[in-house]
Coordinates of C-alpha atoms and ligand atoms in Angstrom, one line a residue:
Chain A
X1 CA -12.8 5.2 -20.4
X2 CA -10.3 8.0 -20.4
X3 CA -7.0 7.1 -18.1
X4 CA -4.4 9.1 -18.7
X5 CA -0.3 7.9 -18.3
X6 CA 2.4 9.8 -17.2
X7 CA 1.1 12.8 -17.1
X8 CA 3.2 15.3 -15.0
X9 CA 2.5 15.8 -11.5
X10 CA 1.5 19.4 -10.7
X11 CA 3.1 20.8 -7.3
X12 CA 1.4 20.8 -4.3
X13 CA 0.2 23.9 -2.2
X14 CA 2.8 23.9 0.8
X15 CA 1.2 23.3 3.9
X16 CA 3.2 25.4 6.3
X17 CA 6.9 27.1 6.1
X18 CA 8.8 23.6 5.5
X19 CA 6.5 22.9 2.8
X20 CA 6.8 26.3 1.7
X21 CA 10.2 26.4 1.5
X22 CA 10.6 22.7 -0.4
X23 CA 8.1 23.8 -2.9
X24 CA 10.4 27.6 -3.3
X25 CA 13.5 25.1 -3.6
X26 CA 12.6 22.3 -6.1
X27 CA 10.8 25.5 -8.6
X28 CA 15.1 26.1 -8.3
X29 CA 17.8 24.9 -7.4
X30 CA 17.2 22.7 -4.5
X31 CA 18.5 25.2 -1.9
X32 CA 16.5 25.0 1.3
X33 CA 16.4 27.2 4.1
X34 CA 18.8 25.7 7.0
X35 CA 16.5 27.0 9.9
X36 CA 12.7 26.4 9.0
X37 CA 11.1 23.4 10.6
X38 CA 7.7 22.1 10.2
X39 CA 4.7 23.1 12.2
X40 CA 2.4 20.7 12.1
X41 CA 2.1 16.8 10.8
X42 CA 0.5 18.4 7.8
X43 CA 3.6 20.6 7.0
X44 CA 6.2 17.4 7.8
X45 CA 4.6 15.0 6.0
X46 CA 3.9 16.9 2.9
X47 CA 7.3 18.1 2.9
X48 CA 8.5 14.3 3.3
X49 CA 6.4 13.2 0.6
X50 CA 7.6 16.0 -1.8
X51 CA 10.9 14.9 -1.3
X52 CA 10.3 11.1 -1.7
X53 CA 8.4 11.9 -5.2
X54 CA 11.9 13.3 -6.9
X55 CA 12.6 9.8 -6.6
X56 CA 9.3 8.1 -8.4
X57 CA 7.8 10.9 -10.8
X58 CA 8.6 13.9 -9.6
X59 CA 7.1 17.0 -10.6
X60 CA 6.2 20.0 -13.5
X61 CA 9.0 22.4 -13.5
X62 CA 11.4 20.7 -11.3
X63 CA 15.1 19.7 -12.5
X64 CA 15.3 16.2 -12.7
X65 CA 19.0 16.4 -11.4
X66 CA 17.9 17.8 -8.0
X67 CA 16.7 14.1 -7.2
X68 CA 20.4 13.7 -5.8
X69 CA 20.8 17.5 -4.5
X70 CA 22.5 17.1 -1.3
X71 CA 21.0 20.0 0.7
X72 CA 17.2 18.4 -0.2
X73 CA 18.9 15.2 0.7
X74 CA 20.0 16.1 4.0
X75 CA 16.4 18.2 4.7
X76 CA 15.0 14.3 4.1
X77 CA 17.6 12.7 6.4
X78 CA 16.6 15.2 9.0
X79 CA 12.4 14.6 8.5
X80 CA 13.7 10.4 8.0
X81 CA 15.3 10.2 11.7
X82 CA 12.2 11.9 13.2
X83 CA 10.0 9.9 11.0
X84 CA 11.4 6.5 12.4
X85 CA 12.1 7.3 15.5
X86 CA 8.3 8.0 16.1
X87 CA 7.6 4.9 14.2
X88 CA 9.6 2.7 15.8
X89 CA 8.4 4.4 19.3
X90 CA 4.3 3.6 17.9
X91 CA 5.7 0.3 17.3
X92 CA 7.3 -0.9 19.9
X93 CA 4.1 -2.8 21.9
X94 CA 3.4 -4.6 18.8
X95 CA 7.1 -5.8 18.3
X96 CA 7.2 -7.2 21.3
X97 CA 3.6 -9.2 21.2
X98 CA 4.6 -10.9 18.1
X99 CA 8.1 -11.9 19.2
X100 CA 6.1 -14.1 22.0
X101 CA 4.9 -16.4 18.7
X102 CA 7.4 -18.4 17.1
X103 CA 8.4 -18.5 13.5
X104 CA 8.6 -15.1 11.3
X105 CA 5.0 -16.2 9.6
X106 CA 3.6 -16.4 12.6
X107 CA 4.9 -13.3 14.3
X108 CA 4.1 -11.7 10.8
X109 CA 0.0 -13.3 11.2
X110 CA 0.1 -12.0 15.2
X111 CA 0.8 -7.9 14.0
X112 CA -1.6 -8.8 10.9
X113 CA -4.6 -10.0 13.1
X114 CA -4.1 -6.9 15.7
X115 CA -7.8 -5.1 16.1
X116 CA -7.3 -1.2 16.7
X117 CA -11.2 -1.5 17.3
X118 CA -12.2 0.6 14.5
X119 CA -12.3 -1.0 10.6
X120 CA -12.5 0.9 7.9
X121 CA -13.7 -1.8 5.1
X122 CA -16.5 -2.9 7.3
X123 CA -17.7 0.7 7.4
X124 CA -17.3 0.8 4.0
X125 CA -19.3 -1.9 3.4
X126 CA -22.2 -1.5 5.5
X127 CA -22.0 2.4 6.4
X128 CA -20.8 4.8 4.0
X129 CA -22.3 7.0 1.8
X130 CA -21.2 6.9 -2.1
X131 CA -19.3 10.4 -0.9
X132 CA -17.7 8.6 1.7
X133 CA -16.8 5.1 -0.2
X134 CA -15.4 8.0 -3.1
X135 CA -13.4 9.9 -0.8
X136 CA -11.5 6.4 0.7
X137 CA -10.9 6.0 -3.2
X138 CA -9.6 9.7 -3.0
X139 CA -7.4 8.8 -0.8
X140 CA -5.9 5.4 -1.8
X141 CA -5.3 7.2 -5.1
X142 CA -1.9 8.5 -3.4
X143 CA -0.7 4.9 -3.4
X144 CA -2.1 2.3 -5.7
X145 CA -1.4 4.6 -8.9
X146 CA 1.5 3.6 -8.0
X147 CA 0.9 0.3 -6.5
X148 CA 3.9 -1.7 -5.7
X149 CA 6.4 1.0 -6.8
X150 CA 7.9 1.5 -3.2
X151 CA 8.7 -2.5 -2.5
X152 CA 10.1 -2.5 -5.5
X153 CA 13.6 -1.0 -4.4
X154 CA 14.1 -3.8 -2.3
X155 CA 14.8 -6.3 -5.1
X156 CA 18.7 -5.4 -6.2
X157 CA 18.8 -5.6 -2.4
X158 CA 17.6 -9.3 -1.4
X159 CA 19.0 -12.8 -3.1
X160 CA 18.1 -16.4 -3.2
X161 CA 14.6 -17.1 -2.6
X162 CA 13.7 -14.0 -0.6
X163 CA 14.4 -12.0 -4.1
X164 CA 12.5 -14.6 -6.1
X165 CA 9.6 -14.7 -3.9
X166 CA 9.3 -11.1 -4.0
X167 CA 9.8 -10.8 -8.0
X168 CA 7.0 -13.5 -8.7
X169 CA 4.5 -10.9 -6.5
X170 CA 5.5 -8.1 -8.1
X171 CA 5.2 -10.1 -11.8
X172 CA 1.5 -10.2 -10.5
X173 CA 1.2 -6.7 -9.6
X174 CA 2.8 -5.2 -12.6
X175 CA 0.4 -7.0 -14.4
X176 CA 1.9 -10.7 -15.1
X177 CA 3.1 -9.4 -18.4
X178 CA 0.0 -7.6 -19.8
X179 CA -0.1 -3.5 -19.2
X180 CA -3.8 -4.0 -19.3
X181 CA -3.7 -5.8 -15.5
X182 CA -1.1 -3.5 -14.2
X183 CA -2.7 -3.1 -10.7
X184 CA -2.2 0.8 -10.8
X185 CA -4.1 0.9 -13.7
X186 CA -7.2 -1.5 -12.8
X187 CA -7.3 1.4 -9.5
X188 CA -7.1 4.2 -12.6
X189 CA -10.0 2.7 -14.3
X190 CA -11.9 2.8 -10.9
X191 CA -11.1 6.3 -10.5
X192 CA -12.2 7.5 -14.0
X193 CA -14.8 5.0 -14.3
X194 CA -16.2 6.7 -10.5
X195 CA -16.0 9.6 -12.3
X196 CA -12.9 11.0 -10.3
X197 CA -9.4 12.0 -11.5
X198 CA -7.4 8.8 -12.7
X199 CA -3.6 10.8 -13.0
X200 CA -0.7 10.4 -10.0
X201 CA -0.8 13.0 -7.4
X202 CA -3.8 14.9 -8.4
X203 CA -5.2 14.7 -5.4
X204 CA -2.6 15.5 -3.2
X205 CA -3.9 18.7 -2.3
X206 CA -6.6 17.0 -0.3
X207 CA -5.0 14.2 1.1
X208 CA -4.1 14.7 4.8
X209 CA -1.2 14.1 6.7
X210 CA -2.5 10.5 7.9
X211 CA -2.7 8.9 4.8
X212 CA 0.7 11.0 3.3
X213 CA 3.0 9.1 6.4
X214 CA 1.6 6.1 4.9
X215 CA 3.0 6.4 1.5
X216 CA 6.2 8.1 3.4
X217 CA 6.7 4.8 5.7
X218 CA 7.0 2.8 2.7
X219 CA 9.4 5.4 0.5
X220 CA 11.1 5.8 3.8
X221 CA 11.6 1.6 4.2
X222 CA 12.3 1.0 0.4
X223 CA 14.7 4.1 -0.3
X224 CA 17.0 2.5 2.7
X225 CA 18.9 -0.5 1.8
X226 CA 19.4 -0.8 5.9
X227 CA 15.5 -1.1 6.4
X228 CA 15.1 -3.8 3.7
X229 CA 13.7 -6.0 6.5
X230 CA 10.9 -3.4 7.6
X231 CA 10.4 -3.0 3.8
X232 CA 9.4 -6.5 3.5
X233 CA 7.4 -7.1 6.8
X234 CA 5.7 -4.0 6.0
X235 CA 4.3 -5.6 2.2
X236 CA 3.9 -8.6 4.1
X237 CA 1.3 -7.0 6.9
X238 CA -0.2 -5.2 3.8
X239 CA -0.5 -8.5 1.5
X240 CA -1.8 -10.3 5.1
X241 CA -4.6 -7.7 6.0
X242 CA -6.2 -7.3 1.7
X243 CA -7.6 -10.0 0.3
X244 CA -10.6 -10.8 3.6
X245 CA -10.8 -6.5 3.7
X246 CA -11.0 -6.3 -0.1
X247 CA -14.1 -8.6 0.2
X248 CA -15.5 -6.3 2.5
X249 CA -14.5 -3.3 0.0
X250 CA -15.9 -5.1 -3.3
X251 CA -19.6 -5.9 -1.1
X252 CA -19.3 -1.8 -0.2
X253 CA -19.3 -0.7 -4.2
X254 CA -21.9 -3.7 -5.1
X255 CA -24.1 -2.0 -2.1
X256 CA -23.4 1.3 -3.3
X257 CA -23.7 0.4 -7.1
X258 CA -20.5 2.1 -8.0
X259 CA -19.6 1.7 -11.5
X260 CA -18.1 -2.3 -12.2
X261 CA -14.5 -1.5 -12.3
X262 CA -14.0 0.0 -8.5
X263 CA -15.7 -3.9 -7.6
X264 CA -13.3 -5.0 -10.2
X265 CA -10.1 -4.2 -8.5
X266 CA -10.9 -4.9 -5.1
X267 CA -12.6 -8.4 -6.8
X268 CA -8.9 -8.7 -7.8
X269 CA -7.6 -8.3 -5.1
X270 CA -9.2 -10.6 -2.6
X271 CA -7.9 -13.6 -5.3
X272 CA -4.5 -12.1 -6.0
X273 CA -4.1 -11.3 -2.2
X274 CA -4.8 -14.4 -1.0
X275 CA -2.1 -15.6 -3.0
X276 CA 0.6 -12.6 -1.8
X277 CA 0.4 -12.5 1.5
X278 CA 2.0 -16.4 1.5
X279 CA 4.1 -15.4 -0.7
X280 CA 5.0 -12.3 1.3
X281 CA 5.3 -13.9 4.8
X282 CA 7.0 -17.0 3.9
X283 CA 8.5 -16.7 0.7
X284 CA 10.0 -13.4 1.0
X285 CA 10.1 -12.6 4.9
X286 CA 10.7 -16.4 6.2
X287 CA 13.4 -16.6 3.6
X288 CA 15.0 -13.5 4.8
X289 CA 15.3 -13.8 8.0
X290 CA 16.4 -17.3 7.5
X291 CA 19.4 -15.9 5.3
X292 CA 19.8 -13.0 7.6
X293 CA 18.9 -13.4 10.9
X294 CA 19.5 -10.2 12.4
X295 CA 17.0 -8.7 10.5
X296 CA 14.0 -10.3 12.0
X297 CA 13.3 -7.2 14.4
X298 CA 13.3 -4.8 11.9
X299 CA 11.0 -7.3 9.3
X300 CA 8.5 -7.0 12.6
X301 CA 9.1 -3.6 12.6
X302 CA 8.2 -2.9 9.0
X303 CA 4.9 -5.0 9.7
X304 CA 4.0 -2.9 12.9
X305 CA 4.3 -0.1 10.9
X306 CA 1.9 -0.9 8.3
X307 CA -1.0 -2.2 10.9
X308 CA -0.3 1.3 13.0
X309 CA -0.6 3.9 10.3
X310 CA -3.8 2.0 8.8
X311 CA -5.0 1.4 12.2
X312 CA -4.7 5.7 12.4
X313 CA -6.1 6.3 9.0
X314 CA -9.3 4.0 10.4
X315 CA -9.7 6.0 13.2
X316 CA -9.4 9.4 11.4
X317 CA -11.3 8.7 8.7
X318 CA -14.5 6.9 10.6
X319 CA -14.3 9.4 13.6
X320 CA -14.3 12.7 10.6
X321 CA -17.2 10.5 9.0
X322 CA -19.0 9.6 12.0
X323 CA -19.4 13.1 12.5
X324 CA -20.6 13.7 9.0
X325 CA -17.5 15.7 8.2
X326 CA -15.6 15.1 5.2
X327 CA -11.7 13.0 5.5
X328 CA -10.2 15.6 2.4
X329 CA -8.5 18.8 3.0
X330 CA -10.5 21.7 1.5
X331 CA -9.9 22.8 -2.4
X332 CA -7.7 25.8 -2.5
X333 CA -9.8 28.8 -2.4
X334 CA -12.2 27.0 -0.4
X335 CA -12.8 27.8 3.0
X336 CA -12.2 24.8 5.6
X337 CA -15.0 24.0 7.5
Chain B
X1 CA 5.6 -24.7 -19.0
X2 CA 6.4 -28.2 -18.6
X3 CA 6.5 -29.1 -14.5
X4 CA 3.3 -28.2 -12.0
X5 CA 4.5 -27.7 -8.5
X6 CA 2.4 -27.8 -5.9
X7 CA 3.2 -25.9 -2.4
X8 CA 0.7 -27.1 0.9
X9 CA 0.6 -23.6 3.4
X10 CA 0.3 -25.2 6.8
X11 CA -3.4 -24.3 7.4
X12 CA -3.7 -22.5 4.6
X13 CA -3.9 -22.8 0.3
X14 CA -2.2 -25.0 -1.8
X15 CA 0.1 -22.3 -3.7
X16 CA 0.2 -24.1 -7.5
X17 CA 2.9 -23.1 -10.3
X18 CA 2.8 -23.9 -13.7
X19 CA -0.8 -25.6 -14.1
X20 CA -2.8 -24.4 -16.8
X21 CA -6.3 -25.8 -15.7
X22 CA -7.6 -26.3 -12.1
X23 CA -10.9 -28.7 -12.0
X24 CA -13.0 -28.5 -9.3
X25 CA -15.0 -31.1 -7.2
X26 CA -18.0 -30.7 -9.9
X27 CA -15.6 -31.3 -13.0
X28 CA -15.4 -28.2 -14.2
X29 CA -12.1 -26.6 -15.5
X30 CA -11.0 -23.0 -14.2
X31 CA -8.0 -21.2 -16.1
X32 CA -4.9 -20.2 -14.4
X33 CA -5.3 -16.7 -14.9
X34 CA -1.7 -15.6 -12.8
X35 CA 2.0 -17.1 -12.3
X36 CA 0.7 -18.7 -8.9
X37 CA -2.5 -19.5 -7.5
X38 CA -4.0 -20.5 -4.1
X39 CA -6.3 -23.4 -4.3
X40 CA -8.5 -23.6 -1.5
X41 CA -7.7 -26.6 0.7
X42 CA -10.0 -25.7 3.5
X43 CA -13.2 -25.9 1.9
X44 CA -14.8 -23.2 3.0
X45 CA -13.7 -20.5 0.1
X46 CA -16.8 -18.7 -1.8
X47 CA -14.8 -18.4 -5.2
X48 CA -13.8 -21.9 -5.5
X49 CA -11.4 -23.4 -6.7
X50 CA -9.1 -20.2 -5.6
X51 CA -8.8 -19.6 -2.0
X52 CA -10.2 -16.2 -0.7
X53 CA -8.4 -16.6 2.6
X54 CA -12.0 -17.5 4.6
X55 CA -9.9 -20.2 6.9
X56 CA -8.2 -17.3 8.8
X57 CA -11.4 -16.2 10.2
X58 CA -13.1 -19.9 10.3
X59 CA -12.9 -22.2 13.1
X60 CA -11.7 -20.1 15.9
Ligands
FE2_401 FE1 -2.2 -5.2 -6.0
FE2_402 FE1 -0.9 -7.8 -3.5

């Protein structure tokens, strides 16, 4: 099976002006354009996202020194305060549900449990079609090759037992000490073994905006030493809604007889997750909050945030399939349906 | 490693550090195969001895 590492990300197409003019910038010298704004979620988010990658991988042809250039830096300030404003707007209901429970676990389980009415893994398992279950793939692919990578900015940034708790579940997902179990690359093996591209970002081109503000959420929490408490309630509610999903997920491939290793990481998952999201909830976010107490809103935050966006990619992706469209943006050159 | 420690969830797993071995009701031994695992306390799990998180949706 042919994974390959650290190749270089290509660029993206730009989506609108904004992206168009971030694309123009990072090919030089980082200057962007003072009066372009976005036009659609499409052209935001992509433009977000390009701007949070300088920080992970960044790109082909792009200076590694424009990662700290301060007009891209102030262009992502700009898209960040829009970003979490709407966020925290979306969030607010389930805030203020949870905060009835007591106990940060418990307000963490209350967000976690929260039905939007539409499930993806359950269509998964039961409805989709092998295109369908390979496009969800298609679009996870934008996070879990690099899975883990955003919560990690939040360790120089806890102590005590909140910090240990969260370095014993990242041990697990970079691999407990063996690159072979690195969870990005048992999600590379189900990409190449599905017969899909296995490298970072090379789908980006037909990922939409949805599933881009869900990689930006958690760039946006872990980049900001002031959100380390949504950072951490957000990998809680994403640890606290896997392992019974993932279930769902590894019955979809069996179904579907997709090649063993796309079973194999989501088989992985349900064991590993049901150890995480304790670890998550308790050991990292009970810990927190009980060391810094005025974090507690934005920890609920963070978790809101994760059960809204995936609660938006469900309904995107099932209504576009329900309709026997496809979820991916059309190839370049192609023409969009 | 020396010491086993054993963490009860309230309704949940037991979360177990440092074993090496977990045997289950029928006598058979299941490796440790990460730096913490969840051993089913509830019963209901359909990869015992690990826990698979079945209690949250059991019983209510
Ligand atoms: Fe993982
Ligand atoms: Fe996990």
């Amino acid at each position: 099976m042919c994974v390959r590492e650290g190749a270089a990300v290509i660029l993206p197409e730009p989506r609108g002006p904004l992206s168009a003019d971030v694309v123009r910038a990072l090919r030089a010298d980082g200057e962007v354009r003072r009066d372009v704004e976005a036009t659609d979620e499409e052209d935001f988010h992509l433009s977000l996202w390009l701007l949070y990658e300088l920080h992970y991988r960044s790109f082909e042809g792009v200076d590694d020194s424009l990662e700290w250039s301060p007009p891209l830096l102030a262009l992502r300030r700009a898209l960040e305060e829009q970003f979490e404003a709407e966020l925290r707007g979306a969030c607010a209901p389930l805030v203020a549900r949870a905060e009835q429970a007591d106990g940060v676990p418990d307000q963490l389980a209350a967000i976690a449990s929260f039905d939007s009415g539409t499930s993806l893994p359950l269509f998964l398992q039961r409805e989709a079609t092998r295109d369908q279950y390979l496009e969800f793939l298609v679009q996870r692919s934008l996070y879990h090759l690099k899975e883990s990578d955003p919560q990690a900015w939040a360790l120089p940034r806890l102590d005590g037992p909140a910090k240990v708790a969260l370095a014993e579940l990242q041990y697990d997902e970079f691999g407990g000490g063996r690159p072979e179990r690195l969870h990005s690359r048992l999600f590379a093996e189900a990409l190449a073994a599905a017969g899909l591209e296995s490298s970072f970002g090379a789908y980006v081109n037909r990922v939409p905006s949805y599933t881009l503000a869900v990689n930006n959420a958690m760039s946006l929490f872990g980049l900001h030493r002031r959100l380390r408490g949504a950072a951490m309630g957000h990998l809680a509610a994403f640890e606290m809604t896997s392992s019974l999903p993932c279930r769902r997920l590894l019955q979809g491939a069996d179904r579907l007889e997709l090649p063993e290793a796309v079973g194999h990481y989501f088989d992985e998952h349900v064991e590993a997750d049901a150890v995480h999201e304790h670890l998550a909830s308790r050991g990292i976010c009970g810990a927190l909050v009980g060391a810094e107490p005025d974090l507690q809103s934005d920890v609920l935050f963070g978790a809101a945030a994760c059960v809204h966006l995936d609660a938006v990619v469900a309904e995107r992706m099932v209504d576009a399939w329900t309709h026997g469209q496809s979820t991916l943006l059309a190839e370049a050159g192609e023409n969009v349906a | 490693m020396s010491e086993c420690e054993i963490t009860v969830v309230p309704g949940g797993p037991a979360l177990v550090r440092g074993a090496g071995f977990v045997r289950d009701e029928d006598g058979n031994r299941h490796e440790v195969g990460r730096a913490v695992v969840a051993v089913c306390l509830c019963g209901l799990t359909q990869r015992a001895p690990w826990c698979d998180s079945t209690h949250k949706v059991a019983g209510d």
